[in-house]
XYZ file of C-alpha atoms in Angstrom:
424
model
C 101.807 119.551 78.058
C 100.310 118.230 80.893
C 96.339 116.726 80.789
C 93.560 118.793 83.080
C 93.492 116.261 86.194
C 89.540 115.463 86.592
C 87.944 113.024 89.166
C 87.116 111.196 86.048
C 90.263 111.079 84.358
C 91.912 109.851 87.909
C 89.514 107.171 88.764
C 89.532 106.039 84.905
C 92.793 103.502 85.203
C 91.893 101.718 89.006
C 88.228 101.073 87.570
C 89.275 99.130 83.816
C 91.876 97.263 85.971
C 90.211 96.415 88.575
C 90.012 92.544 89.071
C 86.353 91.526 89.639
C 85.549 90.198 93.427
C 81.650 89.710 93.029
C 78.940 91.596 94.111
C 79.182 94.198 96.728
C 76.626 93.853 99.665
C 74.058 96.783 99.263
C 73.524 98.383 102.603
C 69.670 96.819 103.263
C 71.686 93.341 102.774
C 74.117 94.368 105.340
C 71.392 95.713 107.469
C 69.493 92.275 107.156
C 72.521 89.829 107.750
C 73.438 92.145 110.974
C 69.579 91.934 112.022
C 69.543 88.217 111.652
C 72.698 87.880 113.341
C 71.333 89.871 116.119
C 68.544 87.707 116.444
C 70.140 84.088 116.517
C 72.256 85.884 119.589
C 69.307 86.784 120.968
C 67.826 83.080 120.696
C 70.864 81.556 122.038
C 70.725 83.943 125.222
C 67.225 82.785 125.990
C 68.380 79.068 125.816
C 71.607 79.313 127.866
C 70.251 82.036 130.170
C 73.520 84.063 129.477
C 71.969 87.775 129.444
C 75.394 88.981 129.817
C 76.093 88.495 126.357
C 73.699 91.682 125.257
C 73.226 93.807 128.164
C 74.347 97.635 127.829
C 77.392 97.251 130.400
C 78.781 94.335 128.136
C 78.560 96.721 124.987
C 79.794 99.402 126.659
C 82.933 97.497 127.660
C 83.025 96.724 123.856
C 82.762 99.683 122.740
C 85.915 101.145 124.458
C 87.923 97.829 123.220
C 86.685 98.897 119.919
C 87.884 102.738 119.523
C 91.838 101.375 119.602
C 91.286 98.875 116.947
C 89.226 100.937 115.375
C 91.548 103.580 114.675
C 94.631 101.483 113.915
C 92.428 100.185 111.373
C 91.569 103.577 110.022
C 95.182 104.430 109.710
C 96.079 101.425 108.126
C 93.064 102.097 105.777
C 94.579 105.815 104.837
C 97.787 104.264 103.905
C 96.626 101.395 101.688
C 94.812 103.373 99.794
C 97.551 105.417 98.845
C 99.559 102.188 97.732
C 101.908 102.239 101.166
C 101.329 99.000 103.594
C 101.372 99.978 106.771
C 102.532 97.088 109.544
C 104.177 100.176 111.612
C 100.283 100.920 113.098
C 101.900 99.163 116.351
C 104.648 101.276 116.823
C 102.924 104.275 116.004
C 99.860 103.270 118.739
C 103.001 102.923 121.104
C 104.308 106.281 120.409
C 100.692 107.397 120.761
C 99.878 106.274 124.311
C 104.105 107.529 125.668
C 103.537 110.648 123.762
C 99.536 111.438 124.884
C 100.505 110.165 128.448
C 103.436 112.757 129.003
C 101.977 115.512 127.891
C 98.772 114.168 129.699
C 99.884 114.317 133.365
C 101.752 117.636 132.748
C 99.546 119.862 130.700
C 95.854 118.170 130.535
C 94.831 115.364 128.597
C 93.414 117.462 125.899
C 97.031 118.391 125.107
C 97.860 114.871 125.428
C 95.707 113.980 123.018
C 97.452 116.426 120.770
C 100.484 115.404 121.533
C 99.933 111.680 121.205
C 98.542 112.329 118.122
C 101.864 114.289 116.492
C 104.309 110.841 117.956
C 101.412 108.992 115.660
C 102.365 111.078 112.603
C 105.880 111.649 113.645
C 106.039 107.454 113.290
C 103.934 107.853 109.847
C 106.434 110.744 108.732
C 109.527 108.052 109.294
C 107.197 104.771 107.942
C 106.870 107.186 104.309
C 110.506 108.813 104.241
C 111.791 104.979 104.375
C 109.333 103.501 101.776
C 108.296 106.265 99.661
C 111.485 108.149 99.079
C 114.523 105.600 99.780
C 111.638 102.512 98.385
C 112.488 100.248 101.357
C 110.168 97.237 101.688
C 107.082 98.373 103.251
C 107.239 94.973 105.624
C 110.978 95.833 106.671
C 110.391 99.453 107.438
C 107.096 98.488 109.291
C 108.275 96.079 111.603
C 111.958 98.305 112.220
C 109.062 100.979 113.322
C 107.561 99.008 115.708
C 111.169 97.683 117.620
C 111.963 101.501 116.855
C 108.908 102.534 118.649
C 109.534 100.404 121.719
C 112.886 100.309 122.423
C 112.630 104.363 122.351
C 109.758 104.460 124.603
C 111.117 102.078 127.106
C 114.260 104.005 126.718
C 112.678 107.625 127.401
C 110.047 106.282 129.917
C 112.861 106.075 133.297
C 113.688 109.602 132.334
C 110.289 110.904 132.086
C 108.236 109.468 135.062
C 110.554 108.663 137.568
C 110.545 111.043 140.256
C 107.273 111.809 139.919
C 104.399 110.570 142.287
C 102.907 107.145 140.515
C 105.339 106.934 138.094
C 108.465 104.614 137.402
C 110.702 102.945 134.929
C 107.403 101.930 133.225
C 104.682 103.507 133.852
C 103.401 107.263 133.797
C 101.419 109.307 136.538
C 98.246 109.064 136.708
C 96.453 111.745 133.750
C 93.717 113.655 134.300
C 89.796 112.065 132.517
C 89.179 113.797 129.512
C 84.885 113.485 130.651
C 82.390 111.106 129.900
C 78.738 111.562 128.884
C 75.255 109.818 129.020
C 72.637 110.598 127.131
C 69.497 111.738 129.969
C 66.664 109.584 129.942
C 67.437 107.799 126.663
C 70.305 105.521 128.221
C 68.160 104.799 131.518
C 65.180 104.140 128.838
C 67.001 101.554 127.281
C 68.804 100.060 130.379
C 65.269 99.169 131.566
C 64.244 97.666 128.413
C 67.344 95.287 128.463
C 66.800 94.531 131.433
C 63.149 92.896 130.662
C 65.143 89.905 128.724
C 62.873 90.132 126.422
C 63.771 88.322 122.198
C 64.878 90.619 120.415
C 64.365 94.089 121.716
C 66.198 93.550 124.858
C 68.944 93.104 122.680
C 68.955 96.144 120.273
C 68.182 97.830 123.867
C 71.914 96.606 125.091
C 73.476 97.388 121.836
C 72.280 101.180 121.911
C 72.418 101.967 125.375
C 76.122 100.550 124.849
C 76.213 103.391 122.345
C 74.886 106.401 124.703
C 75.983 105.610 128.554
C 79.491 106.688 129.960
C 80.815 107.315 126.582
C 84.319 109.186 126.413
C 84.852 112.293 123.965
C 87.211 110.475 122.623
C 85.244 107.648 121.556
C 82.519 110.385 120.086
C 85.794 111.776 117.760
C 86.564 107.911 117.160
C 83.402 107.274 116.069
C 82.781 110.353 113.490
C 85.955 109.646 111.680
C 84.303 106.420 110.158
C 82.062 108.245 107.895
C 84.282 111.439 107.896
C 86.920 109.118 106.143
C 84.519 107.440 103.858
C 83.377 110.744 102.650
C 87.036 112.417 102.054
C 88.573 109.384 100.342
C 85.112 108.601 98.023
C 83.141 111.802 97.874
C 86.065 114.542 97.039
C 88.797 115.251 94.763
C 91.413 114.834 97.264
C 90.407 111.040 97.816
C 89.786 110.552 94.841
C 93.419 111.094 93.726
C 95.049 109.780 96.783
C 93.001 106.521 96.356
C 94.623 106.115 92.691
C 98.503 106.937 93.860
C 96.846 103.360 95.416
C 94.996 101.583 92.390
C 97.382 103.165 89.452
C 100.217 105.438 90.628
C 101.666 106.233 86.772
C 98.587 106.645 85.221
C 97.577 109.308 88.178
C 101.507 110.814 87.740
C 100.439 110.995 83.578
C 97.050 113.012 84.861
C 99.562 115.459 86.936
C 98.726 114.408 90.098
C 101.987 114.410 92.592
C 101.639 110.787 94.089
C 104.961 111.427 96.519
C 103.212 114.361 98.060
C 99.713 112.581 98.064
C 101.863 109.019 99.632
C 103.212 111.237 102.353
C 100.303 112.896 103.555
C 98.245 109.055 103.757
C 100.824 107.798 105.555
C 101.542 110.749 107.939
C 97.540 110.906 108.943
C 97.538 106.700 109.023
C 100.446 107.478 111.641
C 98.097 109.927 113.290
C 94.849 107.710 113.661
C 97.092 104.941 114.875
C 98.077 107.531 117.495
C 95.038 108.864 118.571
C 94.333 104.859 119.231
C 97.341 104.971 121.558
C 96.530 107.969 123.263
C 92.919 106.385 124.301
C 94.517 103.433 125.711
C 96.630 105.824 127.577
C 94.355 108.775 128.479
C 90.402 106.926 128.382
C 90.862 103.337 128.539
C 93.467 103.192 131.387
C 94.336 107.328 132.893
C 98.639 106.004 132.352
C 100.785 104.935 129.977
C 101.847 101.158 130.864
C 104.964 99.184 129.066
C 102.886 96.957 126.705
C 99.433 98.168 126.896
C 99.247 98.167 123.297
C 99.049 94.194 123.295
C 98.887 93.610 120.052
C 96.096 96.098 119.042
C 97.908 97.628 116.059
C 98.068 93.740 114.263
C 94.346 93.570 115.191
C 93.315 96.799 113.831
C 95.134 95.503 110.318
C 93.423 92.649 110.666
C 89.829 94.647 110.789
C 90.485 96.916 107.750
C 91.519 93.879 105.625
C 87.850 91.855 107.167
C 86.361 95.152 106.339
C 87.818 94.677 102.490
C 89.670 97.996 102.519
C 86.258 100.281 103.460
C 85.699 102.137 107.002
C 82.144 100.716 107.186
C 83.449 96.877 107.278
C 86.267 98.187 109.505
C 83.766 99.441 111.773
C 82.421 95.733 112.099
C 85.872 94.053 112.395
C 86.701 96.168 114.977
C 83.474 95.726 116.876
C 83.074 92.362 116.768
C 87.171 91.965 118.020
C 86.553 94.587 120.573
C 83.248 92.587 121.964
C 84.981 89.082 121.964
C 87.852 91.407 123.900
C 85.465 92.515 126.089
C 84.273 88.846 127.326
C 87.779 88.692 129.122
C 86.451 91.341 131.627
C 82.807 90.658 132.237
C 81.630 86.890 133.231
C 84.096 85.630 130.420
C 83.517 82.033 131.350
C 79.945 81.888 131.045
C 79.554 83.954 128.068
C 82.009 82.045 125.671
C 80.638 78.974 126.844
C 76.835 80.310 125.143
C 78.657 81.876 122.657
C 79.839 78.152 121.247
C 76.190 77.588 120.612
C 76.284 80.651 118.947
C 79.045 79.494 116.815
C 77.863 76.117 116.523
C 74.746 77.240 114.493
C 76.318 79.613 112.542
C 78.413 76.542 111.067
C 74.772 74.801 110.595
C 73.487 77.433 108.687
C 76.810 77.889 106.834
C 76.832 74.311 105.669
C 73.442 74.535 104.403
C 74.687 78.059 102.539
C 77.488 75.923 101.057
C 75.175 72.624 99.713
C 72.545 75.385 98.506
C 75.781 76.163 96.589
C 76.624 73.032 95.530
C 79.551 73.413 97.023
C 79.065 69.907 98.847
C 82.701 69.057 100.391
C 82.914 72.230 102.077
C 79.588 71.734 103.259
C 80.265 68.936 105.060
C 83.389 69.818 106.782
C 81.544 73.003 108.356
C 78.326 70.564 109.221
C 81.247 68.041 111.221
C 83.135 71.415 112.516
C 80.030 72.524 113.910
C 78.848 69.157 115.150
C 82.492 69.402 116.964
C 81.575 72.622 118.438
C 77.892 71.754 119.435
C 79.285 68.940 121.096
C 82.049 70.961 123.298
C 78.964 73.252 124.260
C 77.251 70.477 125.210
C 79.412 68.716 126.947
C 80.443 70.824 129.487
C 79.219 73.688 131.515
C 82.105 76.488 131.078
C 85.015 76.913 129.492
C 88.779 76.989 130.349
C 90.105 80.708 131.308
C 92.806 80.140 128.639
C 90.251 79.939 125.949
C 88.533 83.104 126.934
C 91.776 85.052 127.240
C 92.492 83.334 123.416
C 89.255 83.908 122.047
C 89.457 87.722 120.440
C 93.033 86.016 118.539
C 91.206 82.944 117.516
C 88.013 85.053 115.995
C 90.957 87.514 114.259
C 92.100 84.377 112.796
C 88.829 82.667 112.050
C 87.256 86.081 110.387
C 90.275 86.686 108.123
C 89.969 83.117 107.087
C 86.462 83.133 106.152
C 86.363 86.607 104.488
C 89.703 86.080 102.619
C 87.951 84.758 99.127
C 86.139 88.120 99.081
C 89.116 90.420 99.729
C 90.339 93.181 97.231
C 93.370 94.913 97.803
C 94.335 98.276 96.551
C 96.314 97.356 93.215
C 99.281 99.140 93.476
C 99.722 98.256 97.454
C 102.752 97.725 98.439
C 104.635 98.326 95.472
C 107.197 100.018 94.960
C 107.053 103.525 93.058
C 109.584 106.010 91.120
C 108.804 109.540 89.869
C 108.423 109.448 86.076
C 108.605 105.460 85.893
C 105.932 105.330 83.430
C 108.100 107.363 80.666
């Protein structure tokens, strides 16, 4: 006879195996390091008179190179929590911006939102029929989704949008703006106040008015689903059990808890968020679909939900700070990575201090010389090469994964495989 399935019961198995990572930060913590963060920017735009760095058009720009990531992440976040790994987010954010831009310049780009979003899942329905049901390595079946994904769409995209006005072998007609809103008063309010230069406040000024002037409804949705995932997958049943088809999938079959039907619907909605990213970059970000305007964003957006250790909030981060450094390519690049490797050269200062208070004295050192090394390429010149600003959102990818990797816990059961009834 089968047990009562409780949120308990469920969660019981994923918490006594859980390996031990440290302490969590508490959100004031959080809230402090981002503050003080905020404020050595701040510092370093007053010395190198680089006010691009914080004003509200720069974090606007962000802000849009965010929502893509952003939502890759998120999808890659659904599935990994339900034990399926997820490299396919690529493909499926190419499916997304063919699928959103076709129906876009036809019907509306509300229905190409829709529309983008179903290729999403329609990629997330193949990624869990391969792994889930036939157990096909979740690495194999990810990256035959994303040459899948292309070759299809650069096979469908001739037969689609030629013979239509702006469109061609590889790109779509133009589609239709879904809107864009600012906030009355508030946004001018704080465009003002960043514009004083003043420490500090001129800088939260930026941030927020990046937050509230010619935002897209789509970036609104992007935005909600953050904490609307956060409270589905920790604050109800429903997460609760998909998150332990993740941590403990035959202890949550033993509870009665179908982990097939719960692995199919993650990976189906992962499919869908990395969609909806697509569809932005087809619909908001740029009003076409374009051969290749992914670039890379579905990698990135992994890359932000493992920074953010498996959690939306730290995904939110990831894919802010990725979308700002993206940003830097398109407003005064040059100028503000060259402040930025003051920026950078601190930070290593007052990471090598973190380290000795540590006693962690070799690694202490390196970071002091690394950031000497850095200090010194600030110094020493007055810009930096267009090659390194194009490079830099790759190299702070990189850099971040490296530096947050000792913290990382994965979902237990990710990326293994899984049989009905193995546990008997």
């Amino acid at each position: 006879m089968t047990a009562p399935t409780t949120a308990t019961d469920v969660n019981q198995p994923s918490l006594e195996h859980a390996p031990k990572t440290g302490r969590r930060l508490s959100l004031p913590v959080l809230m402090l390091i981002i503050a003080g963060a905020l404020a050595l920017t701040s510092i370093v735009r007053l010395i190198t008179g680089a006010d691009g760095i914080t004003n509200v058009s720069q974090m606007s720009t962000a802000l849009q190179l965010a929502v893509p990531i952003g939502l890759a992440g998120l999808g890659g976040l659904w599935a990994e929590r339900a034990g399926v790994v997820n490299i396919g987010l690529e493909g499926m954010m190419i499916l997304g911006t063919w699928f959103g831009a076709w129906a876009g310049f036809q019907w509306g780009p509300w229905t190409g939102v829709l529309v983008g979003l179903i290729g999403g899942c329609l990629g997330g329905l193949l990624h869990a029929i391969v792994t889930v049901t036939f157990n096909v390595n979740h690495i194999v079946s990810g990256v035959a989704i994303n040459i899948l994904a292309l070759g299809a769409t650069r096979y469908l995209a001739p037969l689609a949008f030629e013979g239509h006005q702006g469109g061609s072998a590889k790109q779509s007609p133009a589609v239709e703006s879904l809107g864009h809103f600012t906030v009355p008063g508030l946004s001018d309010w704080l465009t003002d106040l960043n514009a004083k230069g003043w420490f500090f406040v001129s800088d939260i000024a930026g941030l927020l008015g990046g937050l509230v002037t010619n935002v897209s409804w789509l970036t609104l949705i992007a935005v909600a689903l953050i904490p609307g995932t956060w409270w589905i997958l920790w604050r109800t049943p429903f997460g609760l059990r998909l998150r332990s088809c993740g941590e403990n999938p035959v202890a949550a079959e033993s509870l009665g808890v179908n982990v097939y039907k719960y692995k199919y619907l993650a990976v189906i909605i992962s499919g869908g968020l990395a969609g909806l990213g697509g569809v932005f970059l087809s619909i908001v970000a740029n009003p076409f679909y374009l051969e290749g305007q992914t670039s890379g964003r579905g990698y990135i957006g992994l890359a932000a939900m493992i920074f953010g250790n498996w959690m939306p909030g730290g995904l939110a981060i990831g894919a802010g700070l990725f979308g700002y450094t993206d940003s830097l390519n398109l407003r005064g690049g040059s100028t503000n990575v060259h402040a930025l490797l003051l920026l950078g050269a601190l930070l290593l200062v007052i990471g090598a201090i973190w380290l000795a208070i540590r006693k962690k004295y070799v690694q202490a050192a390196v970071t002091l010389v690394v950031g000497a090394l850095v200090f010194a390429w600030y110094a020493g010149t007055n810009e930096v090469p267009s090659q390194v600003v194009a490079a830099t959102p790759y190299v702070v990818t990189l850099v971040v994964l490296a530096l947050s990797a000792q913290r990382l816990r994965m979902p237990k059961a990710d990326g293994m495989p899984y049989r009905k009834g193995q546990g008997k």
